[in-house]
Amino acid sequence: QAESAVAVRRELDSARAAAAEAEAAAEALAAAEAAAAVEAAALEAAQAAEEEEVLAAVLRAREIEMLQAEGRGGGPGQDAGSIEHGSELHDSGSTFQAHLCGVASADAALAALSAVYRDSRVRHAACVPWAYRVVEGGSGVVKRGCDDGGEAGAASRLAELLETAGAANVLVAVSRCVDGPMLGGRRFNHFLNCARELLEQCGYDRRPALRREPARGASGSSRGGQQPGATPASSGGQHDRRVYVPTRRQRQYSATHKNHG
């Protein structure tokens, strides 16, 4: 009887162990199936998100093409999608030139910027700061963007100019090609004066003429020619070439700072 009881206990223990193993295997299988289901759901969500991103990118590209084709976003005297170029301003080996394009959205501004970069006048520039300001027609929401483009501090000045002028739906960039010494702080006057001139010519400066700021550094002409330190007037047009005559102090600064800046 004692041996029979021991055998029964062993059989019960074996049965319990087998049941525990079966239960653990079932739990493991259920966990694996759950993990597989979660992974499949995550993969499906990722694919759906990727498809949505691709679709959104295609729609944005089509919208930009349609806006440019319809000529929306341009200001007076300038159509969306076309690039206007200002006159050149030369100073001690540096050449500044403004570039402008009417835009209807932030995406269109970035697309226009790509076209500006491809232009032969800009392709080899040392720096190209830019800024845009877009006012959405339906909501009136103002969207802004700017970048120094290699000239620290220039973009914020261009963005401030757009705000002050009340310019809307426009991208403005100013390229600087360098083959000379540093110019010091007057380089920022050149960036702003070139941009301001082109904004006015294309009708984006909404301020009354009497309230517009004069060109920075402008102070009229002296007898016999251009006054040193004065921004020369432009007759307009991308083929107009103006030469800035630095003052004695500015010439001394450039002479002691050979690398451009």
PDB file of N, CA, C and O in Angstrom, residues 14-73:
ATOM      1  N   SER A  14       3.732  14.338 -11.915  1.00  0.00           N
ATOM      2  CA  SER A  14       4.022  14.359 -13.346  1.00  0.00           C
ATOM      3  C   SER A  14       2.899  15.047 -14.117  1.00  0.00           C
ATOM      4  O   SER A  14       3.144  15.825 -15.064  1.00  0.00           O
ATOM      5  N   ALA A  15       1.673  14.735 -13.713  1.00  0.00           N
ATOM      6  CA  ALA A  15       0.525  15.350 -14.377  1.00  0.00           C
ATOM      7  C   ALA A  15       0.507  16.853 -14.161  1.00  0.00           C
ATOM      8  O   ALA A  15       0.237  17.642 -15.087  1.00  0.00           O
ATOM      9  N   ARG A  16       0.807  17.262 -12.900  1.00  0.00           N
ATOM     10  CA  ARG A  16       0.841  18.694 -12.609  1.00  0.00           C
ATOM     11  C   ARG A  16       1.947  19.385 -13.414  1.00  0.00           C
ATOM     12  O   ARG A  16       1.754  20.483 -13.937  1.00  0.00           O
ATOM     13  N   ALA A  17       3.112  18.738 -13.490  1.00  0.00           N
ATOM     14  CA  ALA A  17       4.227  19.324 -14.246  1.00  0.00           C
ATOM     15  C   ALA A  17       3.880  19.440 -15.725  1.00  0.00           C
ATOM     16  O   ALA A  17       4.169  20.450 -16.380  1.00  0.00           O
ATOM     17  N   ALA A  18       3.245  18.400 -16.252  1.00  0.00           N
ATOM     18  CA  ALA A  18       2.852  18.443 -17.653  1.00  0.00           C
ATOM     19  C   ALA A  18       1.826  19.541 -17.901  1.00  0.00           C
ATOM     20  O   ALA A  18       1.879  20.263 -18.919  1.00  0.00           O
ATOM     21  N   ALA A  19       0.898  19.673 -16.960  1.00  0.00           N
ATOM     22  CA  ALA A  19      -0.115  20.726 -17.098  1.00  0.00           C
ATOM     23  C   ALA A  19       0.518  22.113 -17.044  1.00  0.00           C
ATOM     24  O   ALA A  19       0.150  23.021 -17.793  1.00  0.00           O
ATOM     25  N   ALA A  20       1.501  22.282 -16.136  1.00  0.00           N
ATOM     26  CA  ALA A  20       2.187  23.570 -16.024  1.00  0.00           C
ATOM     27  C   ALA A  20       2.951  23.881 -17.296  1.00  0.00           C
ATOM     28  O   ALA A  20       2.959  25.029 -17.782  1.00  0.00           O
ATOM     29  N   GLU A  21       3.629  22.873 -17.862  1.00  0.00           N
ATOM     30  CA  GLU A  21       4.357  23.075 -19.108  1.00  0.00           C
ATOM     31  C   GLU A  21       3.409  23.439 -20.247  1.00  0.00           C
ATOM     32  O   GLU A  21       3.713  24.325 -21.071  1.00  0.00           O
ATOM     33  N   ALA A  22       2.280  22.749 -20.290  1.00  0.00           N
ATOM     34  CA  ALA A  22       1.301  23.041 -21.331  1.00  0.00           C
ATOM     35  C   ALA A  22       0.752  24.464 -21.189  1.00  0.00           C
ATOM     36  O   ALA A  22       0.579  25.193 -22.178  1.00  0.00           O
ATOM     37  N   GLU A  23       0.495  24.868 -19.961  1.00  0.00           N
ATOM     38  CA  GLU A  23      -0.008  26.219 -19.716  1.00  0.00           C
ATOM     39  C   GLU A  23       1.032  27.271 -20.108  1.00  0.00           C
ATOM     40  O   GLU A  23       0.703  28.288 -20.715  1.00  0.00           O
ATOM     41  N   ALA A  24       2.315  27.008 -19.748  1.00  0.00           N
ATOM     42  CA  ALA A  24       3.383  27.951 -20.102  1.00  0.00           C
ATOM     43  C   ALA A  24       3.543  28.047 -21.615  1.00  0.00           C
ATOM     44  O   ALA A  24       3.748  29.138 -22.168  1.00  0.00           O
ATOM     45  N   ALA A  25       3.445  26.896 -22.290  1.00  0.00           N
ATOM     46  CA  ALA A  25       3.557  26.898 -23.745  1.00  0.00           C
ATOM     47  C   ALA A  25       2.405  27.670 -24.373  1.00  0.00           C
ATOM     48  O   ALA A  25       2.595  28.422 -25.346  1.00  0.00           O
ATOM     49  N   ALA A  26       1.206  27.502 -23.805  1.00  0.00           N
ATOM     50  CA  ALA A  26       0.052  28.224 -24.326  1.00  0.00           C
ATOM     51  C   ALA A  26       0.214  29.727 -24.125  1.00  0.00           C
ATOM     52  O   ALA A  26      -0.110  30.544 -25.013  1.00  0.00           O
ATOM     53  N   GLU A  27       0.725  30.127 -22.949  1.00  0.00           N
ATOM     54  CA  GLU A  27       0.940  31.544 -22.681  1.00  0.00           C
ATOM     55  C   GLU A  27       1.991  32.122 -23.634  1.00  0.00           C
ATOM     56  O   GLU A  27       1.860  33.240 -24.138  1.00  0.00           O
ATOM     57  N   ALA A  28       3.062  31.345 -23.858  1.00  0.00           N
ATOM     58  CA  ALA A  28       4.116  31.800 -24.764  1.00  0.00           C
ATOM     59  C   ALA A  28       3.588  31.967 -26.184  1.00  0.00           C
ATOM     60  O   ALA A  28       3.914  32.937 -26.895  1.00  0.00           O
ATOM     61  N   LEU A  29       2.741  30.996 -26.604  1.00  0.00           N
ATOM     62  CA  LEU A  29       2.157  31.082 -27.931  1.00  0.00           C
ATOM     63  C   LEU A  29       1.241  32.293 -28.055  1.00  0.00           C
ATOM     64  O   LEU A  29       1.274  33.021 -29.057  1.00  0.00           O
ATOM     65  N   ALA A  30       0.450  32.528 -27.013  1.00  0.00           N
ATOM     66  CA  ALA A  30      -0.444  33.680 -27.032  1.00  0.00           C
ATOM     67  C   ALA A  30       0.349  34.982 -27.065  1.00  0.00           C
ATOM     68  O   ALA A  30      -0.005  35.932 -27.780  1.00  0.00           O
ATOM     69  N   ALA A  31       1.455  35.034 -26.297  1.00  0.00           N
ATOM     70  CA  ALA A  31       2.285  36.240 -26.291  1.00  0.00           C
ATOM     71  C   ALA A  31       2.921  36.470 -27.654  1.00  0.00           C
ATOM     72  O   ALA A  31       3.004  37.602 -28.140  1.00  0.00           O
ATOM     73  N   ALA A  32       3.368  35.376 -28.280  1.00  0.00           N
ATOM     74  CA  ALA A  32       3.981  35.501 -29.602  1.00  0.00           C
ATOM     75  C   ALA A  32       2.963  35.983 -30.627  1.00  0.00           C
ATOM     76  O   ALA A  32       3.263  36.836 -31.479  1.00  0.00           O
ATOM     77  N   GLU A  33       1.758  35.430 -30.556  1.00  0.00           N
ATOM     78  CA  GLU A  33       0.709  35.867 -31.471  1.00  0.00           C
ATOM     79  C   GLU A  33       0.354  37.341 -31.255  1.00  0.00           C
ATOM     80  O   GLU A  33       0.138  38.092 -32.212  1.00  0.00           O
ATOM     81  N   ALA A  34       0.306  37.775 -29.980  1.00  0.00           N
ATOM     82  CA  ALA A  34      -0.004  39.170 -29.675  1.00  0.00           C
ATOM     83  C   ALA A  34       1.095  40.090 -30.202  1.00  0.00           C
ATOM     84  O   ALA A  34       0.828  41.158 -30.768  1.00  0.00           O
ATOM     85  N   ALA A  35       2.351  39.658 -29.998  1.00  0.00           N
ATOM     86  CA  ALA A  35       3.475  40.467 -30.485  1.00  0.00           C
ATOM     87  C   ALA A  35       3.452  40.564 -32.003  1.00  0.00           C
ATOM     88  O   ALA A  35       3.725  41.627 -32.579  1.00  0.00           O
ATOM     89  N   ALA A  36       3.135  39.466 -32.656  1.00  0.00           N
ATOM     90  CA  ALA A  36       3.054  39.473 -34.114  1.00  0.00           C
ATOM     91  C   ALA A  36       1.941  40.406 -34.588  1.00  0.00           C
ATOM     92  O   ALA A  36       2.096  41.127 -35.585  1.00  0.00           O
ATOM     93  N   ALA A  37       0.820  40.384 -33.876  1.00  0.00           N
ATOM     94  CA  ALA A  37      -0.292  41.259 -34.239  1.00  0.00           C
ATOM     95  C   ALA A  37       0.090  42.724 -34.067  1.00  0.00           C
ATOM     96  O   ALA A  37      -0.223  43.580 -34.915  1.00  0.00           O
ATOM     97  N   VAL A  38       0.792  43.032 -32.954  1.00  0.00           N
ATOM     98  CA  VAL A  38       1.229  44.411 -32.718  1.00  0.00           C
ATOM     99  C   VAL A  38       2.213  44.853 -33.806  1.00  0.00           C
ATOM    100  O   VAL A  38       2.132  45.962 -34.333  1.00  0.00           O
ATOM    101  N   GLU A  39       3.146  43.963 -34.152  1.00  0.00           N
ATOM    102  CA  GLU A  39       4.130  44.283 -35.186  1.00  0.00           C
ATOM    103  C   GLU A  39       3.457  44.513 -36.532  1.00  0.00           C
ATOM    104  O   GLU A  39       3.811  45.442 -37.273  1.00  0.00           O
ATOM    105  N   ALA A  40       2.474  43.673 -36.836  1.00  0.00           N
ATOM    106  CA  ALA A  40       1.754  43.833 -38.099  1.00  0.00           C
ATOM    107  C   ALA A  40       0.981  45.148 -38.121  1.00  0.00           C
ATOM    108  O   ALA A  40       0.951  45.857 -39.141  1.00  0.00           O
ATOM    109  N   ALA A  41       0.365  45.510 -36.989  1.00  0.00           N
ATOM    110  CA  ALA A  41      -0.374  46.770 -36.917  1.00  0.00           C
ATOM    111  C   ALA A  41       0.561  47.958 -37.059  1.00  0.00           C
ATOM    112  O   ALA A  41       0.247  48.943 -37.738  1.00  0.00           O
ATOM    113  N   ALA A  42       1.741  47.870 -36.405  1.00  0.00           N
ATOM    114  CA  ALA A  42       2.713  48.956 -36.510  1.00  0.00           C
ATOM    115  C   ALA A  42       3.213  49.111 -37.940  1.00  0.00           C
ATOM    116  O   ALA A  42       3.375  50.229 -38.446  1.00  0.00           O
ATOM    117  N   LEU A  43       3.470  47.990 -38.615  1.00  0.00           N
ATOM    118  CA  LEU A  43       3.926  48.025 -39.993  1.00  0.00           C
ATOM    119  C   LEU A  43       2.868  48.637 -40.899  1.00  0.00           C
ATOM    120  O   LEU A  43       3.171  49.459 -41.774  1.00  0.00           O
ATOM    121  N   GLU A  44       1.623  48.245 -40.673  1.00  0.00           N
ATOM    122  CA  GLU A  44       0.531  48.793 -41.469  1.00  0.00           C
ATOM    123  C   GLU A  44       0.380  50.291 -41.258  1.00  0.00           C
ATOM    124  O   GLU A  44       0.181  51.063 -42.197  1.00  0.00           O
ATOM    125  N   ALA A  45       0.521  50.735 -39.984  1.00  0.00           N
ATOM    126  CA  ALA A  45       0.426  52.162 -39.692  1.00  0.00           C
ATOM    127  C   ALA A  45       1.570  52.937 -40.330  1.00  0.00           C
ATOM    128  O   ALA A  45       1.382  54.045 -40.854  1.00  0.00           O
ATOM    129  N   ALA A  46       2.784  52.342 -40.289  1.00  0.00           N
ATOM    130  CA  ALA A  46       3.938  53.005 -40.900  1.00  0.00           C
ATOM    131  C   ALA A  46       3.760  53.134 -42.404  1.00  0.00           C
ATOM    132  O   ALA A  46       4.077  54.179 -42.994  1.00  0.00           O
ATOM    133  N   GLN A  47       3.253  52.075 -43.033  1.00  0.00           N
ATOM    134  CA  GLN A  47       3.013  52.132 -44.468  1.00  0.00           C
ATOM    135  C   GLN A  47       1.964  53.186 -44.810  1.00  0.00           C
ATOM    136  O   GLN A  47       2.108  53.928 -45.789  1.00  0.00           O
ATOM    137  N   ALA A  48       0.913  53.261 -43.976  1.00  0.00           N
ATOM    138  CA  ALA A  48      -0.130  54.248 -44.224  1.00  0.00           C
ATOM    139  C   ALA A  48       0.416  55.669 -44.060  1.00  0.00           C
ATOM    140  O   ALA A  48       0.108  56.567 -44.853  1.00  0.00           O
ATOM    141  N   ALA A  49       1.245  55.854 -43.016  1.00  0.00           N
ATOM    142  CA  ALA A  49       1.832  57.176 -42.798  1.00  0.00           C
ATOM    143  C   ALA A  49       2.754  57.564 -43.949  1.00  0.00           C
ATOM    144  O   ALA A  49       2.765  58.719 -44.402  1.00  0.00           O
ATOM    145  N   GLU A  50       3.538  56.602 -44.436  1.00  0.00           N
ATOM    146  CA  GLU A  50       4.432  56.877 -45.555  1.00  0.00           C
ATOM    147  C   GLU A  50       3.643  57.240 -46.802  1.00  0.00           C
ATOM    148  O   GLU A  50       4.003  58.166 -47.538  1.00  0.00           O
ATOM    149  N   GLU A  51       2.560  56.514 -47.038  1.00  0.00           N
ATOM    150  CA  GLU A  51       1.725  56.825 -48.199  1.00  0.00           C
ATOM    151  C   GLU A  51       1.121  58.217 -48.078  1.00  0.00           C
ATOM    152  O   GLU A  51       1.031  58.956 -49.068  1.00  0.00           O
ATOM    153  N   GLU A  52       0.707  58.582 -46.851  1.00  0.00           N
ATOM    154  CA  GLU A  52       0.145  59.918 -46.652  1.00  0.00           C
ATOM    155  C   GLU A  52       1.192  61.004 -46.900  1.00  0.00           C
ATOM    156  O   GLU A  52       0.890  62.050 -47.483  1.00  0.00           O
ATOM    157  N   GLU A  53       2.446  60.762 -46.440  1.00  0.00           N
ATOM    158  CA  GLU A  53       3.510  61.738 -46.658  1.00  0.00           C
ATOM    159  C   GLU A  53       3.798  61.906 -48.144  1.00  0.00           C
ATOM    160  O   GLU A  53       3.977  63.029 -48.636  1.00  0.00           O
ATOM    161  N   VAL A  54       3.845  60.791 -48.858  1.00  0.00           N
ATOM    162  CA  VAL A  54       4.104  60.857 -50.295  1.00  0.00           C
ATOM    163  C   VAL A  54       2.982  61.606 -50.995  1.00  0.00           C
ATOM    164  O   VAL A  54       3.217  62.470 -51.857  1.00  0.00           O
ATOM    165  N   LEU A  55       1.743  61.288 -50.611  1.00  0.00           N
ATOM    166  CA  LEU A  55       0.598  61.958 -51.218  1.00  0.00           C
ATOM    167  C   LEU A  55       0.610  63.451 -50.915  1.00  0.00           C
ATOM    168  O   LEU A  55       0.349  64.278 -51.795  1.00  0.00           O
ATOM    169  N   ALA A  56       0.942  63.794 -49.660  1.00  0.00           N
ATOM    170  CA  ALA A  56       0.995  65.207 -49.287  1.00  0.00           C
ATOM    171  C   ALA A  56       2.072  65.941 -50.077  1.00  0.00           C
ATOM    172  O   ALA A  56       1.884  67.081 -50.509  1.00  0.00           O
ATOM    173  N   ALA A  57       3.228  65.292 -50.258  1.00  0.00           N
ATOM    174  CA  ALA A  57       4.315  65.917 -51.028  1.00  0.00           C
ATOM    175  C   ALA A  57       3.898  66.137 -52.475  1.00  0.00           C
ATOM    176  O   ALA A  57       4.187  67.184 -53.069  1.00  0.00           O
ATOM    177  N   VAL A  58       3.208  65.151 -53.057  1.00  0.00           N
ATOM    178  CA  VAL A  58       2.744  65.288 -54.433  1.00  0.00           C
ATOM    179  C   VAL A  58       1.737  66.425 -54.544  1.00  0.00           C
ATOM    180  O   VAL A  58       1.788  67.244 -55.477  1.00  0.00           O
ATOM    181  N   LEU A  59       0.821  66.495 -53.575  1.00  0.00           N
ATOM    182  CA  LEU A  59      -0.186  67.556 -53.607  1.00  0.00           C
ATOM    183  C   LEU A  59       0.453  68.930 -53.453  1.00  0.00           C
ATOM    184  O   LEU A  59       0.045  69.890 -54.113  1.00  0.00           O
ATOM    185  N   ARG A  60       1.478  69.040 -52.564  1.00  0.00           N
ATOM    186  CA  ARG A  60       2.161  70.313 -52.401  1.00  0.00           C
ATOM    187  C   ARG A  60       2.862  70.728 -53.691  1.00  0.00           C
ATOM    188  O   ARG A  60       2.825  71.882 -54.092  1.00  0.00           O
ATOM    189  N   ALA A  61       3.506  69.752 -54.335  1.00  0.00           N
ATOM    190  CA  ALA A  61       4.195  70.059 -55.592  1.00  0.00           C
ATOM    191  C   ALA A  61       3.214  70.521 -56.662  1.00  0.00           C
ATOM    192  O   ALA A  61       3.479  71.484 -57.395  1.00  0.00           O
ATOM    193  N   ARG A  62       2.067  69.823 -56.741  1.00  0.00           N
ATOM    194  CA  ARG A  62       1.058  70.222 -57.729  1.00  0.00           C
ATOM    195  C   ARG A  62       0.495  71.600 -57.415  1.00  0.00           C
ATOM    196  O   ARG A  62       0.226  72.400 -58.320  1.00  0.00           O
ATOM    197  N   GLU A  63       0.309  71.892 -56.116  1.00  0.00           N
ATOM    198  CA  GLU A  63      -0.222  73.198 -55.726  1.00  0.00           C
ATOM    199  C   GLU A  63       0.738  74.305 -56.138  1.00  0.00           C
ATOM    200  O   GLU A  63       0.319  75.352 -56.648  1.00  0.00           O
ATOM    201  N   ILE A  64       2.048  74.069 -55.907  1.00  0.00           N
ATOM    202  CA  ILE A  64       3.043  75.071 -56.279  1.00  0.00           C
ATOM    203  C   ILE A  64       3.021  75.309 -57.783  1.00  0.00           C
ATOM    204  O   ILE A  64       3.059  76.442 -58.265  1.00  0.00           O
ATOM    205  N   GLU A  65       2.955  74.212 -58.555  1.00  0.00           N
ATOM    206  CA  GLU A  65       2.915  74.338 -60.010  1.00  0.00           C
ATOM    207  C   GLU A  65       1.685  75.105 -60.465  1.00  0.00           C
ATOM    208  O   GLU A  65       1.756  75.957 -61.359  1.00  0.00           O
ATOM    209  N   MET A  66       0.543  74.806 -59.837  1.00  0.00           N
ATOM    210  CA  MET A  66      -0.695  75.485 -60.219  1.00  0.00           C
ATOM    211  C   MET A  66      -0.639  76.969 -59.875  1.00  0.00           C
ATOM    212  O   MET A  66      -1.055  77.825 -60.662  1.00  0.00           O
ATOM    213  N   LEU A  67      -0.110  77.286 -58.689  1.00  0.00           N
ATOM    214  CA  LEU A  67      -0.017  78.685 -58.276  1.00  0.00           C
ATOM    215  C   LEU A  67       0.874  79.475 -59.219  1.00  0.00           C
ATOM    216  O   LEU A  67       0.562  80.604 -59.604  1.00  0.00           O
ATOM    217  N   GLN A  68       2.004  78.875 -59.584  1.00  0.00           N
ATOM    218  CA  GLN A  68       2.920  79.561 -60.485  1.00  0.00           C
ATOM    219  C   GLN A  68       2.334  79.678 -61.889  1.00  0.00           C
ATOM    220  O   GLN A  68       2.518  80.669 -62.573  1.00  0.00           O
ATOM    221  N   ALA A  69       1.607  78.636 -62.318  1.00  0.00           N
ATOM    222  CA  ALA A  69       1.008  78.668 -63.654  1.00  0.00           C
ATOM    223  C   ALA A  69      -0.115  79.701 -63.730  1.00  0.00           C
ATOM    224  O   ALA A  69      -0.304  80.365 -64.746  1.00  0.00           O
ATOM    225  N   GLU A  70      -0.859  79.852 -62.619  1.00  0.00           N
ATOM    226  CA  GLU A  70      -1.969  80.797 -62.601  1.00  0.00           C
ATOM    227  C   GLU A  70      -1.523  82.219 -62.348  1.00  0.00           C
ATOM    228  O   GLU A  70      -2.291  83.162 -62.488  1.00  0.00           O
ATOM    229  N   GLY A  71      -0.252  82.374 -61.928  1.00  0.00           N
ATOM    230  CA  GLY A  71       0.259  83.719 -61.667  1.00  0.00           C
ATOM    231  C   GLY A  71      -0.243  84.306 -60.375  1.00  0.00           C
ATOM    232  O   GLY A  71      -0.300  85.512 -60.201  1.00  0.00           O
ATOM    233  N   ARG A  72      -0.610  83.492 -59.390  1.00  0.00           N
ATOM    234  CA  ARG A  72      -1.105  83.991 -58.123  1.00  0.00           C
ATOM    235  C   ARG A  72       0.059  84.363 -57.224  1.00  0.00           C
ATOM    236  O   ARG A  72       1.097  83.737 -57.229  1.00  0.00           O
ATOM    237  N   GLY A  73      -0.157  85.359 -56.377  1.00  0.00           N
ATOM    238  CA  GLY A  73       0.808  85.712 -55.352  1.00  0.00           C
ATOM    239  C   GLY A  73       1.719  86.847 -55.754  1.00  0.00           C
ATOM    240  O   GLY A  73       2.456  87.357 -54.939  1.00  0.00           O
TER     241      GLY A  73
END
